[in-house]
């Protein structure tokens, strides 16, 4: 809003049908008039001013002889931004609008206009006029005949009031603009805060989910450890029965069923250990696209004819440092999961590419981090995953499939493998719109190795060396002793590390190999026992066994020192071969995963 400036900012409009009235108003507002001079002198005395600024007291007076003409003048003044501060309006102006109608029309054009309604008649009472016009502080009634000084006082007061009103409006508009600007700033800050809160909630939810899966993984790893001990005994005795030529055909068939069931159970425990990230890995530098190409040959048989398989290889897919078998298992498990989500057929697409993730990506996903990664996407056109199920899909044994259609370990295994490779998984899915799993694994700067042809393992042979066998599970201890004695070895046994020490004290010089479980009760672990014995005789050979992997037991440095690790469950042949490889000087110590 721009207020009037200059000597004519006190603009007055007189609306009266009598020409002489207009002349009277001009004389009253003349600076040379006696009334004006007297009023200026009195105001100077009242307000303590030595002299009055006459330019500030000047009035500009315009005339209109009918209400319609007055309204037109006010409209024109509004357009020219030279508004009137006040108007003197006569009550009766035949044949046009009367004063009441004129005032209402004036206020329709300029609501701030200060009005003095001049009347010489008593047929309009104050109550009648207020009922028609409405109660307002912009209206003053002046009875005719009026006093000149009274008119001047009204003019001075009402024009100053109008000016103050305009200034307050300017300040109010400025305040409103500032408030609106501040409000926008606060709204923007609030939206940013909401986004940060939402991001934090997502991060906390991701952390809770990761902690939940971590706890489940620890439990699964412990269960797998106990089962591996049991399965080693079952497999060992089943293999022994299968080699017994005196058994009937029916008994041999039963032994084979037991052996096959034990092998299936061993695969399940390996999946549990993989989920809990406690499965020993054999890392090598791989071309991800090469691994996908090898698995595709198998996928056609797994998927069936009603599912179209599309491979989108990357031109510059980076190498990764990974366990080839585990990466193949990821692809196979995701493909099988996609197949089950498309019972009427569909499309499965596997795509590889290189991605660069940023700190912003890491803030959105608690499992992510900035860097260069190999990305493998597995997408299907299946039924999708409901939002309420999505947070649970990586839990072991959780499945939405019918009984007998799945173990609930497929995606749990994928999760464990990816986490064990320091990667993470991103999922996009909606009911009826398919699912996409994105596997991100750290890129390697080294060249990838192509798949080689595995060498055939020779049949294990026995020996005459002496072995100290330490195992806290009595059935497993007895089984391993029997297997090794059949191979010709001389065996000393102990159920704990503490029990093994006296045997070592008596027979240490004749013991060639220590076979010990890694985790044992009694306060002396297998690694501590091996370190103590090798401190006395450094040339002592050592083989560790465990239902856990060696890294879960916290002793992954043992393999780097040249020790042999044999994970449970193992077969009699695997135990015999491991012992022979360890004892034979021309064969380096190895580990089996």
Coordinates of C-alpha atoms in Angstrom, one line a residue:
X1 CA 0.0 0.0 0.0
X2 CA 1.3 3.5 -0.9
X3 CA 0.0 6.5 1.0
X4 CA -0.5 9.9 -0.4
X5 CA 2.4 12.3 0.0
X6 CA 3.0 16.0 -0.3
X7 CA 0.9 19.0 0.7
X8 CA -2.3 17.4 -0.7
X9 CA -2.2 14.2 1.4
X10 CA -5.1 15.8 3.4
X11 CA -7.6 15.5 0.7
X12 CA -11.2 16.3 1.4
X13 CA -14.3 15.7 -0.8
X14 CA -17.4 17.8 -0.2
X15 CA -20.7 16.3 -1.6
X16 CA -23.6 18.7 -1.5
X17 CA -26.1 19.9 -4.0
X18 CA -25.7 23.6 -2.9
X19 CA -23.0 25.6 -4.5
X20 CA -22.8 28.1 -1.7
X21 CA -22.0 25.3 0.8
X22 CA -19.0 24.4 -1.3
X23 CA -17.8 28.0 -1.2
X24 CA -18.2 28.0 2.6
X25 CA -16.0 24.9 3.0
X26 CA -13.3 26.4 0.8
X27 CA -13.2 29.6 2.9
X28 CA -13.1 27.5 6.1
X29 CA -10.1 25.4 4.8
X30 CA -8.2 28.4 3.5
X31 CA -5.0 29.0 5.3
X32 CA -5.7 32.7 5.4
X33 CA -9.1 32.2 7.1
X34 CA -9.4 33.6 10.6
X35 CA -10.6 30.2 11.9
X36 CA -7.7 28.4 10.4
X37 CA -5.2 30.9 11.8
X38 CA -6.8 30.7 15.3
X39 CA -6.7 26.9 15.2
X40 CA -3.1 26.8 14.2
X41 CA -2.1 29.2 17.0
X42 CA -4.1 27.2 19.6
X43 CA -2.6 23.9 18.5
X44 CA 0.9 25.4 18.7
X45 CA 0.2 26.5 22.3
X46 CA -1.4 23.2 23.3
X47 CA 1.4 21.0 21.9
X48 CA 4.3 23.2 22.9
X49 CA 5.3 24.1 19.4
X50 CA 7.0 27.5 18.7
X51 CA 5.5 27.6 15.3
X52 CA 3.2 25.5 13.2
X53 CA 4.2 24.0 9.8
X54 CA 1.4 25.4 7.6
X55 CA 2.3 23.1 4.8
X56 CA 1.4 20.2 7.0
X57 CA -2.0 21.8 7.8
X58 CA -3.0 22.5 4.2
X59 CA -6.1 20.8 2.8
X60 CA -7.0 20.0 -0.7
X61 CA -10.8 20.3 -1.3
X62 CA -12.8 18.8 -4.2
X63 CA -16.5 19.2 -4.9
X64 CA -19.3 16.9 -6.0
X65 CA -22.9 18.0 -6.3
X66 CA -24.6 14.6 -6.2
X67 CA -23.9 11.2 -4.5
X68 CA -23.2 9.5 -7.8
X69 CA -20.7 12.1 -8.8
X70 CA -19.0 11.8 -5.4
X71 CA -18.7 8.0 -5.8
X72 CA -17.2 8.5 -9.2
X73 CA -14.6 10.9 -7.8
X74 CA -13.6 8.5 -5.1
X75 CA -13.3 5.7 -7.6
X76 CA -11.0 7.9 -9.8
X77 CA -8.9 8.9 -6.8
X78 CA -8.5 5.2 -5.9
X79 CA -7.2 4.4 -9.4
X80 CA -4.8 7.4 -9.3
X81 CA -3.6 6.5 -5.8
X82 CA -4.6 9.9 -4.6
X83 CA -7.2 8.8 -2.2
X84 CA -9.5 11.1 -0.1
X85 CA -8.9 11.1 3.6
X86 CA -12.5 12.2 4.4
X87 CA -15.8 13.5 2.9
X88 CA -18.4 15.9 4.1
X89 CA -21.7 14.5 2.8
X90 CA -25.0 16.4 2.8
X91 CA -28.0 14.4 4.0
X92 CA -30.5 15.6 1.4
X93 CA -29.5 15.9 -2.3
X94 CA -32.6 15.6 -4.5
X95 CA -33.2 14.2 -6.9
X96 CA -30.4 11.6 -6.4
X97 CA -29.2 9.4 -3.5
X98 CA -29.6 10.8 -0.1
X99 CA -26.6 11.0 2.3
X100 CA -27.2 7.6 3.9
X101 CA -27.2 5.8 0.5
X102 CA -24.2 7.9 -0.7
X103 CA -22.2 7.0 2.4
X104 CA -22.9 3.3 1.9
X105 CA -21.8 3.5 -1.8
X106 CA -18.7 5.4 -0.8
X107 CA -17.6 2.8 1.6
X108 CA -18.1 0.1 -1.0
X109 CA -15.4 1.9 -3.0
X110 CA -13.1 3.0 -0.1
X111 CA -13.8 1.4 3.3
X112 CA -11.2 3.6 5.0
X113 CA -12.9 6.9 4.0
X114 CA -13.7 9.1 7.0
X115 CA -17.2 10.6 6.6
X116 CA -19.0 13.6 8.2
X117 CA -22.7 13.4 7.5
X118 CA -24.1 17.0 7.5
X119 CA -27.8 17.4 8.2
X120 CA -30.2 20.2 9.0
X121 CA -33.3 18.0 9.5
X122 CA -34.5 16.0 12.4
X123 CA -36.6 13.5 10.5
X124 CA -33.6 11.1 10.5
X125 CA -32.7 10.1 14.1
X126 CA -29.3 8.7 15.0
X127 CA -30.8 5.3 15.7
X128 CA -32.4 5.2 12.3
X129 CA -29.2 6.1 10.5
X130 CA -27.1 3.6 12.5
X131 CA -29.7 0.9 11.7
X132 CA -29.4 1.7 8.0
X133 CA -25.6 2.3 7.8
X134 CA -24.4 0.2 10.7
X135 CA -22.3 1.1 13.7
X136 CA -18.9 2.3 12.7
X137 CA -16.1 4.5 13.9
X138 CA -15.7 6.1 10.4
X139 CA -18.8 8.3 10.7
X140 CA -19.5 11.6 12.4
X141 CA -22.9 13.5 12.4
X142 CA -22.6 17.3 12.0
X143 CA -25.8 19.3 12.6
X144 CA -26.4 22.4 10.4
X145 CA -25.6 25.2 10.9
X146 CA -22.1 24.2 11.9
X147 CA -19.3 26.2 13.5
X148 CA -16.2 26.9 11.4
X149 CA -13.8 25.9 14.1
X150 CA -15.8 22.7 14.7
X151 CA -15.5 21.9 11.0
X152 CA -11.7 22.5 11.1
X153 CA -11.3 20.4 14.2
X154 CA -13.2 17.5 12.5
X155 CA -11.1 17.9 9.4
X156 CA -7.8 17.9 11.3
X157 CA -8.8 15.0 13.5
X158 CA -10.3 12.8 10.8
X159 CA -7.5 13.3 8.2
X160 CA -4.9 12.5 10.9
X161 CA -6.9 9.5 11.9
X162 CA -7.0 8.4 8.2
X163 CA -3.2 8.9 7.9
X164 CA -2.6 6.9 11.0
X165 CA -4.8 4.2 9.7
X166 CA -2.8 4.0 6.5
X167 CA 0.4 3.9 8.3
X168 CA -0.8 1.1 10.5
X169 CA -2.0 -0.8 7.5
X170 CA 1.4 -0.4 5.9
X171 CA 3.1 -1.7 9.1
X172 CA 0.5 -4.4 9.3
X173 CA 1.1 -5.5 5.8
X174 CA 4.8 -5.5 6.4
X175 CA 4.3 -7.5 9.5
X176 CA 2.1 -9.9 7.7
X177 CA 4.7 -10.3 5.0
X178 CA 7.4 -11.0 7.6
X179 CA 5.1 -13.4 9.4
X180 CA 4.2 -15.1 6.2
X181 CA 8.0 -15.4 5.3
X182 CA 8.8 -16.7 8.7
X183 CA 5.8 -19.1 8.5
X184 CA 7.2 -20.4 5.2
X185 CA 10.6 -20.8 6.8
X186 CA 9.1 -22.6 9.8
X187 CA 7.0 -24.8 7.4
X188 CA 10.1 -25.7 5.4
X189 CA 12.0 -26.4 8.6
X190 CA 9.1 -28.5 9.8
X191 CA 9.0 -30.5 6.6
X192 CA 12.7 -31.0 6.8
X193 CA 12.3 -32.1 10.4
X194 CA 9.5 -34.5 9.4
X195 CA 11.8 -36.0 6.7
X196 CA 14.6 -36.4 9.2
X197 CA 12.3 -38.0 11.7
X198 CA 11.0 -40.3 9.0
X199 CA 14.5 -41.2 8.0
X200 CA 15.5 -41.8 11.5
X201 CA 12.5 -44.0 12.1
X202 CA 13.4 -46.0 8.9
X203 CA 17.0 -46.3 10.2
X204 CA 15.9 -47.4 13.6
X205 CA 13.5 -49.9 12.1
X206 CA 16.3 -51.2 9.9
X207 CA 18.6 -51.5 12.9
X208 CA 15.9 -53.3 15.0
X209 CA 15.4 -55.7 12.1
X210 CA 19.1 -56.3 11.7
X211 CA 19.5 -56.9 15.5
X212 CA 16.5 -59.2 15.4
X213 CA 18.0 -61.2 12.5
X214 CA 21.3 -61.2 14.2
X215 CA 19.8 -62.7 17.4
X216 CA 17.9 -65.3 15.3
X217 CA 21.2 -66.0 13.5
X218 CA 23.0 -66.6 16.8
X219 CA 20.3 -69.0 17.8
X220 CA 20.3 -70.7 14.4
X221 CA 24.1 -71.1 14.6
X222 CA 23.9 -72.7 18.0
X223 CA 21.2 -75.1 16.9
X224 CA 23.2 -76.0 13.8
X225 CA 26.3 -76.7 16.0
X226 CA 24.4 -79.2 18.1
X227 CA 22.8 -80.8 15.1
X228 CA 26.2 -81.2 13.4
X229 CA 27.5 -83.2 16.3
X230 CA 24.5 -85.5 16.1
X231 CA 24.6 -85.7 12.4
X232 CA 28.3 -86.7 12.4
X233 CA 27.5 -89.7 14.6
X234 CA 24.5 -90.6 12.4
X235 CA 26.4 -90.3 9.1
X236 CA 29.4 -92.1 10.5
X237 CA 27.4 -95.1 11.6
X238 CA 25.4 -95.1 8.4
X239 CA 28.6 -95.2 6.4
X240 CA 29.9 -98.0 8.5
X241 CA 26.8 -100.0 7.9
X242 CA 26.9 -99.4 4.2
X243 CA 30.4 -100.9 4.1
X244 CA 29.3 -104.0 6.1
X245 CA 29.1 -106.9 3.5
X246 CA 27.2 -109.1 6.0
X247 CA 24.1 -106.9 6.1
X248 CA 21.0 -108.0 4.2
X249 CA 19.7 -106.0 1.3
X250 CA 16.8 -104.6 3.5
X251 CA 19.3 -103.5 6.1
X252 CA 21.5 -101.8 3.5
X253 CA 18.5 -100.0 2.0
X254 CA 17.6 -98.7 5.5
X255 CA 21.2 -97.6 6.0
X256 CA 21.1 -95.8 2.7
X257 CA 17.9 -94.0 3.7
X258 CA 19.5 -93.0 7.0
X259 CA 22.6 -91.7 5.2
X260 CA 20.5 -89.7 2.7
X261 CA 18.4 -88.2 5.5
X262 CA 21.5 -87.3 7.4
X263 CA 22.9 -85.6 4.3
X264 CA 19.7 -83.6 3.8
X265 CA 19.8 -82.6 7.5
X266 CA 23.4 -81.6 7.0
X267 CA 22.5 -79.3 4.1
X268 CA 19.9 -77.6 6.3
X269 CA 22.4 -77.0 9.1
X270 CA 24.8 -75.5 6.5
X271 CA 22.0 -73.2 5.5
X272 CA 21.5 -72.2 9.1
X273 CA 25.2 -71.5 9.5
X274 CA 25.1 -69.5 6.3
X275 CA 22.2 -67.4 7.6
X276 CA 24.0 -66.7 10.8
X277 CA 27.2 -65.8 8.7
X278 CA 29.2 -68.6 10.4
X279 CA 29.9 -70.8 7.4
X280 CA 33.5 -71.0 6.4
X281 CA 34.0 -69.3 3.0
X282 CA 36.5 -70.0 0.3
X283 CA 37.0 -66.6 -1.2
X284 CA 38.4 -66.0 -4.7
X285 CA 38.2 -63.1 -7.2
X286 CA 35.2 -63.8 -9.4
X287 CA 33.6 -62.3 -12.5
X288 CA 29.9 -61.9 -11.3
X289 CA 28.7 -62.3 -14.9
X290 CA 30.7 -65.5 -15.3
X291 CA 29.0 -66.9 -12.1
X292 CA 25.6 -66.0 -13.5
X293 CA 26.4 -67.6 -16.8
X294 CA 27.4 -70.9 -15.1
X295 CA 24.2 -71.0 -13.0
X296 CA 21.9 -70.2 -16.0
X297 CA 22.6 -73.7 -17.4
X298 CA 21.0 -75.1 -14.3
X299 CA 18.2 -72.6 -14.0
X300 CA 16.4 -73.6 -17.2
X301 CA 15.8 -77.0 -15.7
X302 CA 14.7 -75.5 -12.3
X303 CA 12.3 -72.9 -13.7
X304 CA 10.4 -75.0 -16.2
X305 CA 9.1 -74.1 -19.7
X306 CA 6.4 -71.6 -18.6
X307 CA 8.9 -69.0 -17.1
X308 CA 11.0 -66.9 -19.6
X309 CA 14.5 -66.3 -18.4
X310 CA 16.2 -63.0 -19.4
X311 CA 19.8 -62.3 -18.7
X312 CA 21.1 -58.7 -18.9
X313 CA 24.8 -58.7 -18.5
X314 CA 26.8 -55.6 -17.7
X315 CA 29.5 -54.5 -20.0
X316 CA 31.8 -53.5 -17.2
X317 CA 30.7 -55.8 -14.3
X318 CA 33.4 -55.6 -11.7
X319 CA 35.1 -58.6 -10.1
X320 CA 34.1 -59.5 -6.5
X321 CA 36.0 -61.4 -3.8
X322 CA 33.6 -64.1 -2.9
X323 CA 32.8 -67.8 -2.4
X324 CA 31.7 -69.1 -5.8
X325 CA 29.4 -71.7 -4.4
X326 CA 27.7 -69.3 -2.1
X327 CA 27.1 -66.8 -4.9
X328 CA 25.6 -69.6 -7.0
X329 CA 23.4 -70.5 -4.1
X330 CA 22.1 -66.9 -3.9
X331 CA 21.1 -67.0 -7.6
X332 CA 19.5 -70.4 -7.3
X333 CA 17.6 -69.6 -4.1
X334 CA 16.2 -66.3 -5.5
X335 CA 15.3 -68.1 -8.8
X336 CA 13.4 -70.8 -7.0
X337 CA 11.7 -68.2 -4.8
X338 CA 10.6 -66.3 -8.0
X339 CA 9.4 -69.5 -9.6
X340 CA 7.2 -70.3 -6.7
X341 CA 5.7 -66.8 -6.9
X342 CA 4.7 -67.4 -10.6
X343 CA 2.6 -70.6 -10.5
X344 CA 1.0 -69.6 -13.9
X345 CA 4.3 -68.7 -15.5
X346 CA 6.0 -65.3 -16.1
X347 CA 9.3 -63.7 -16.6
X348 CA 12.5 -63.9 -14.5
X349 CA 15.2 -61.3 -15.3
X350 CA 18.8 -61.4 -13.9
X351 CA 20.8 -58.2 -14.4
X352 CA 24.3 -57.3 -13.4
X353 CA 25.8 -53.8 -13.3
X354 CA 28.2 -51.6 -11.4
X355 CA 26.8 -49.0 -9.0
X356 CA 28.3 -46.1 -7.1
X357 CA 26.6 -45.5 -3.8
X358 CA 26.7 -42.2 -1.9
X359 CA 26.5 -41.2 1.7
X360 CA 22.9 -40.2 1.0
X361 CA 22.2 -43.8 -0.1
X362 CA 23.8 -45.0 3.1
X363 CA 21.6 -42.6 5.2
X364 CA 18.4 -44.1 3.6
X365 CA 19.5 -47.7 4.2
X366 CA 21.2 -48.6 7.5
X367 CA 22.9 -51.6 5.8
X368 CA 24.3 -49.6 2.9
X369 CA 27.5 -47.7 2.7
X370 CA 29.2 -45.4 0.1
X371 CA 31.5 -46.9 -2.5
X372 CA 31.7 -49.0 -5.6
X373 CA 29.7 -52.2 -5.7
X374 CA 28.7 -55.0 -8.0
X375 CA 24.9 -55.2 -8.2
X376 CA 22.9 -58.2 -9.2
X377 CA 19.2 -57.7 -9.7
X378 CA 16.7 -60.7 -9.7
X379 CA 13.2 -59.6 -10.8
X380 CA 10.1 -61.6 -11.3
X381 CA 6.5 -60.8 -12.5
X382 CA 4.9 -62.9 -9.7
X383 CA 2.4 -62.2 -7.0
X384 CA 4.6 -59.9 -5.0
X385 CA 5.1 -59.6 -1.2
X386 CA 2.5 -58.0 1.1
X387 CA 3.9 -55.0 3.2
X388 CA 3.2 -56.7 6.5
X389 CA 5.1 -59.8 5.5
X390 CA 8.1 -58.0 4.0
X391 CA 10.0 -57.4 7.3
X392 CA 10.0 -61.1 8.1
X393 CA 11.0 -62.7 4.8
X394 CA 14.6 -63.3 5.9
X395 CA 13.8 -65.0 9.1
X396 CA 14.7 -68.7 9.1
X397 CA 11.8 -71.1 8.8
X398 CA 9.4 -68.3 8.0
X399 CA 7.4 -69.2 4.8
X400 CA 4.1 -68.4 3.3
X401 CA 4.2 -71.6 1.2
X402 CA 2.1 -74.7 1.8
X403 CA 3.4 -77.3 4.2
X404 CA 6.0 -79.4 2.4
X405 CA 6.6 -76.8 -0.3
X406 CA 9.5 -75.1 1.4
X407 CA 11.7 -75.0 4.5
X408 CA 11.7 -71.2 5.0
X409 CA 15.5 -71.2 4.7
X410 CA 16.0 -70.0 1.1
X411 CA 15.9 -66.3 1.7
X412 CA 17.4 -66.6 5.1
X413 CA 20.4 -68.3 3.4
X414 CA 20.6 -65.5 0.8
X415 CA 20.6 -62.9 3.6
X416 CA 23.4 -64.7 5.5
X417 CA 25.6 -65.1 2.5
X418 CA 25.2 -61.5 1.4
X419 CA 26.0 -60.2 4.9
X420 CA 28.9 -62.6 5.2
X421 CA 30.3 -61.0 2.1
X422 CA 29.9 -57.5 3.6
X423 CA 27.0 -56.6 1.2
X424 CA 23.4 -55.8 1.6
X425 CA 20.0 -56.5 0.0
X426 CA 17.4 -54.0 -1.4
X427 CA 13.9 -55.1 -2.1
X428 CA 11.1 -53.6 -4.2
X429 CA 7.8 -55.5 -4.1
X430 CA 4.0 -54.9 -4.1
X431 CA 1.1 -57.4 -4.2
X432 CA 0.4 -58.3 -7.8
X433 CA 3.3 -56.3 -9.2
X434 CA 6.2 -58.7 -8.8
X435 CA 9.4 -58.5 -6.8
X436 CA 13.0 -57.3 -7.4
X437 CA 15.9 -58.3 -5.2
X438 CA 19.1 -56.2 -5.6
X439 CA 22.2 -57.8 -4.2
X440 CA 25.1 -55.4 -3.7
X441 CA 28.6 -56.8 -3.0
X442 CA 31.9 -54.9 -2.7
X443 CA 33.7 -54.6 -6.0
X444 CA 37.2 -56.0 -6.2
X445 CA 40.1 -54.3 -8.0
X446 CA 41.8 -57.6 -8.8
X447 CA 41.1 -59.6 -11.9
X448 CA 38.5 -62.4 -11.7
X449 CA 39.4 -66.0 -12.0
X450 CA 37.5 -68.3 -14.3
X451 CA 36.1 -71.5 -13.1
X452 CA 38.5 -74.4 -13.0
X453 CA 37.9 -78.1 -13.2
X454 CA 38.0 -79.6 -9.7
X455 CA 40.5 -82.3 -9.1
X456 CA 39.3 -85.8 -8.1
X457 CA 40.0 -86.7 -4.5
X458 CA 41.9 -90.0 -4.1
X459 CA 40.6 -92.6 -1.7
X460 CA 42.1 -92.0 1.7
X461 CA 44.8 -94.3 3.0
X462 CA 45.6 -95.2 6.6
X463 CA 48.8 -94.9 8.7
X464 CA 50.6 -96.0 11.8
X465 CA 51.0 -92.6 13.5
X466 CA 49.7 -91.8 17.0
X467 CA 46.8 -89.4 17.5
X468 CA 45.5 -87.5 20.5
X469 CA 41.7 -87.2 19.9
X470 CA 39.8 -84.6 22.1
X471 CA 36.0 -84.4 21.8
X472 CA 33.5 -83.5 24.5
X473 CA 30.6 -85.4 22.8
X474 CA 31.1 -89.0 23.9
X475 CA 29.2 -90.7 20.9
X476 CA 31.2 -88.6 18.5
X477 CA 34.5 -89.4 20.3
X478 CA 33.8 -93.1 20.2
X479 CA 32.9 -92.9 16.5
X480 CA 36.0 -90.9 15.5
X481 CA 38.2 -93.3 17.5
X482 CA 36.7 -96.3 15.7
X483 CA 37.1 -94.8 12.3
X484 CA 40.8 -93.9 12.9
X485 CA 41.6 -97.2 14.5
X486 CA 40.2 -99.0 11.5
X487 CA 42.7 -96.9 9.4
X488 CA 45.5 -98.3 11.5
X489 CA 46.2 -95.3 13.7
X490 CA 47.0 -95.5 17.4
X491 CA 44.5 -93.3 19.4
X492 CA 44.5 -91.6 22.8
X493 CA 41.2 -90.0 23.7
X494 CA 40.1 -87.2 26.1
X495 CA 36.7 -85.6 26.7
X496 CA 38.1 -82.1 27.4
X497 CA 41.2 -80.0 27.2
X498 CA 41.9 -80.4 30.9
X499 CA 41.7 -84.2 30.5
X500 CA 44.1 -84.2 27.5
X501 CA 46.9 -82.5 29.5
X502 CA 47.8 -85.6 31.7
X503 CA 47.8 -87.8 28.6
X504 CA 50.2 -85.4 26.9
X505 CA 52.4 -85.4 29.9
X506 CA 52.7 -89.2 29.8
X507 CA 52.7 -89.8 26.0
X508 CA 53.6 -86.5 24.4
X509 CA 56.8 -87.6 22.6
X510 CA 55.0 -90.3 20.7
X511 CA 51.9 -88.2 19.6
X512 CA 52.1 -87.1 16.0
X513 CA 48.7 -85.3 15.6
X514 CA 46.2 -83.5 17.8
X515 CA 42.6 -83.6 16.7
X516 CA 40.5 -81.4 18.9
X517 CA 37.1 -79.8 19.0
X518 CA 37.3 -76.0 19.0
X519 CA 34.7 -75.2 21.6
X520 CA 34.8 -77.3 24.8
X521 CA 33.8 -77.0 28.4
X522 CA 36.2 -76.9 31.3
X523 CA 37.9 -73.6 30.7
X524 CA 40.4 -74.8 28.1
X525 CA 39.4 -74.4 24.4
X526 CA 40.8 -76.4 21.6
X527 CA 42.9 -73.6 20.3
X528 CA 44.3 -72.9 23.8
X529 CA 45.1 -76.6 24.1
X530 CA 46.9 -76.7 20.8
X531 CA 48.9 -73.6 21.6
X532 CA 50.0 -75.1 24.9
X533 CA 51.1 -78.4 23.4
X534 CA 52.9 -76.7 20.4
X535 CA 54.7 -74.5 22.8
X536 CA 56.4 -77.7 24.1
X537 CA 56.7 -79.3 20.7
X538 CA 56.4 -76.9 17.7
X539 CA 56.4 -79.7 15.1
X540 CA 53.1 -81.1 16.5
X541 CA 50.4 -81.2 13.8
X542 CA 46.9 -80.0 14.7
X543 CA 43.4 -80.6 13.1
X544 CA 40.4 -78.6 14.5
X545 CA 36.9 -79.9 14.2
X546 CA 33.7 -78.0 15.1
X547 CA 29.9 -77.9 14.5
X548 CA 30.5 -74.2 14.1
X549 CA 32.8 -72.7 11.4
X550 CA 36.2 -71.8 12.5
X551 CA 35.4 -68.0 12.2
X552 CA 32.3 -68.4 14.5
X553 CA 34.5 -70.0 17.1
X554 CA 36.6 -66.9 17.0
X555 CA 39.7 -68.6 15.8
X556 CA 39.9 -67.9 12.1
X557 CA 43.5 -67.0 12.5
X558 CA 44.3 -70.7 13.1
X559 CA 44.0 -71.5 9.4
X560 CA 46.5 -68.8 8.6
X561 CA 49.0 -70.5 10.9
X562 CA 48.8 -73.7 8.8
X563 CA 46.3 -75.7 11.0
X564 CA 43.7 -78.0 9.4
X565 CA 40.0 -77.4 10.0
X566 CA 37.4 -80.2 9.5
X567 CA 33.8 -78.9 9.9
X568 CA 31.1 -81.2 11.2
X569 CA 29.3 -83.1 10.1
X570 CA 31.9 -85.2 8.4
X571 CA 31.9 -88.7 6.9
X572 CA 34.5 -91.4 7.8
X573 CA 36.1 -90.9 4.5
X574 CA 36.5 -87.1 5.0
X575 CA 38.0 -87.7 8.5
X576 CA 40.4 -90.2 7.2
X577 CA 41.4 -88.1 4.2
X578 CA 41.9 -85.0 6.4
X579 CA 44.2 -86.9 8.8
X580 CA 46.2 -88.4 6.0
X581 CA 46.7 -85.0 4.3
X582 CA 47.8 -83.5 7.5
X583 CA 50.2 -86.3 8.4
X584 CA 51.7 -86.6 4.9
X585 CA 54.6 -84.1 4.6
X586 CA 54.2 -83.7 0.8
X587 CA 50.6 -82.5 1.2
X588 CA 49.9 -79.1 2.7
X589 CA 47.3 -78.8 5.5
X590 CA 43.9 -78.1 4.0
X591 CA 40.4 -77.2 5.2
X592 CA 37.1 -78.4 4.0
X593 CA 34.0 -76.1 3.8

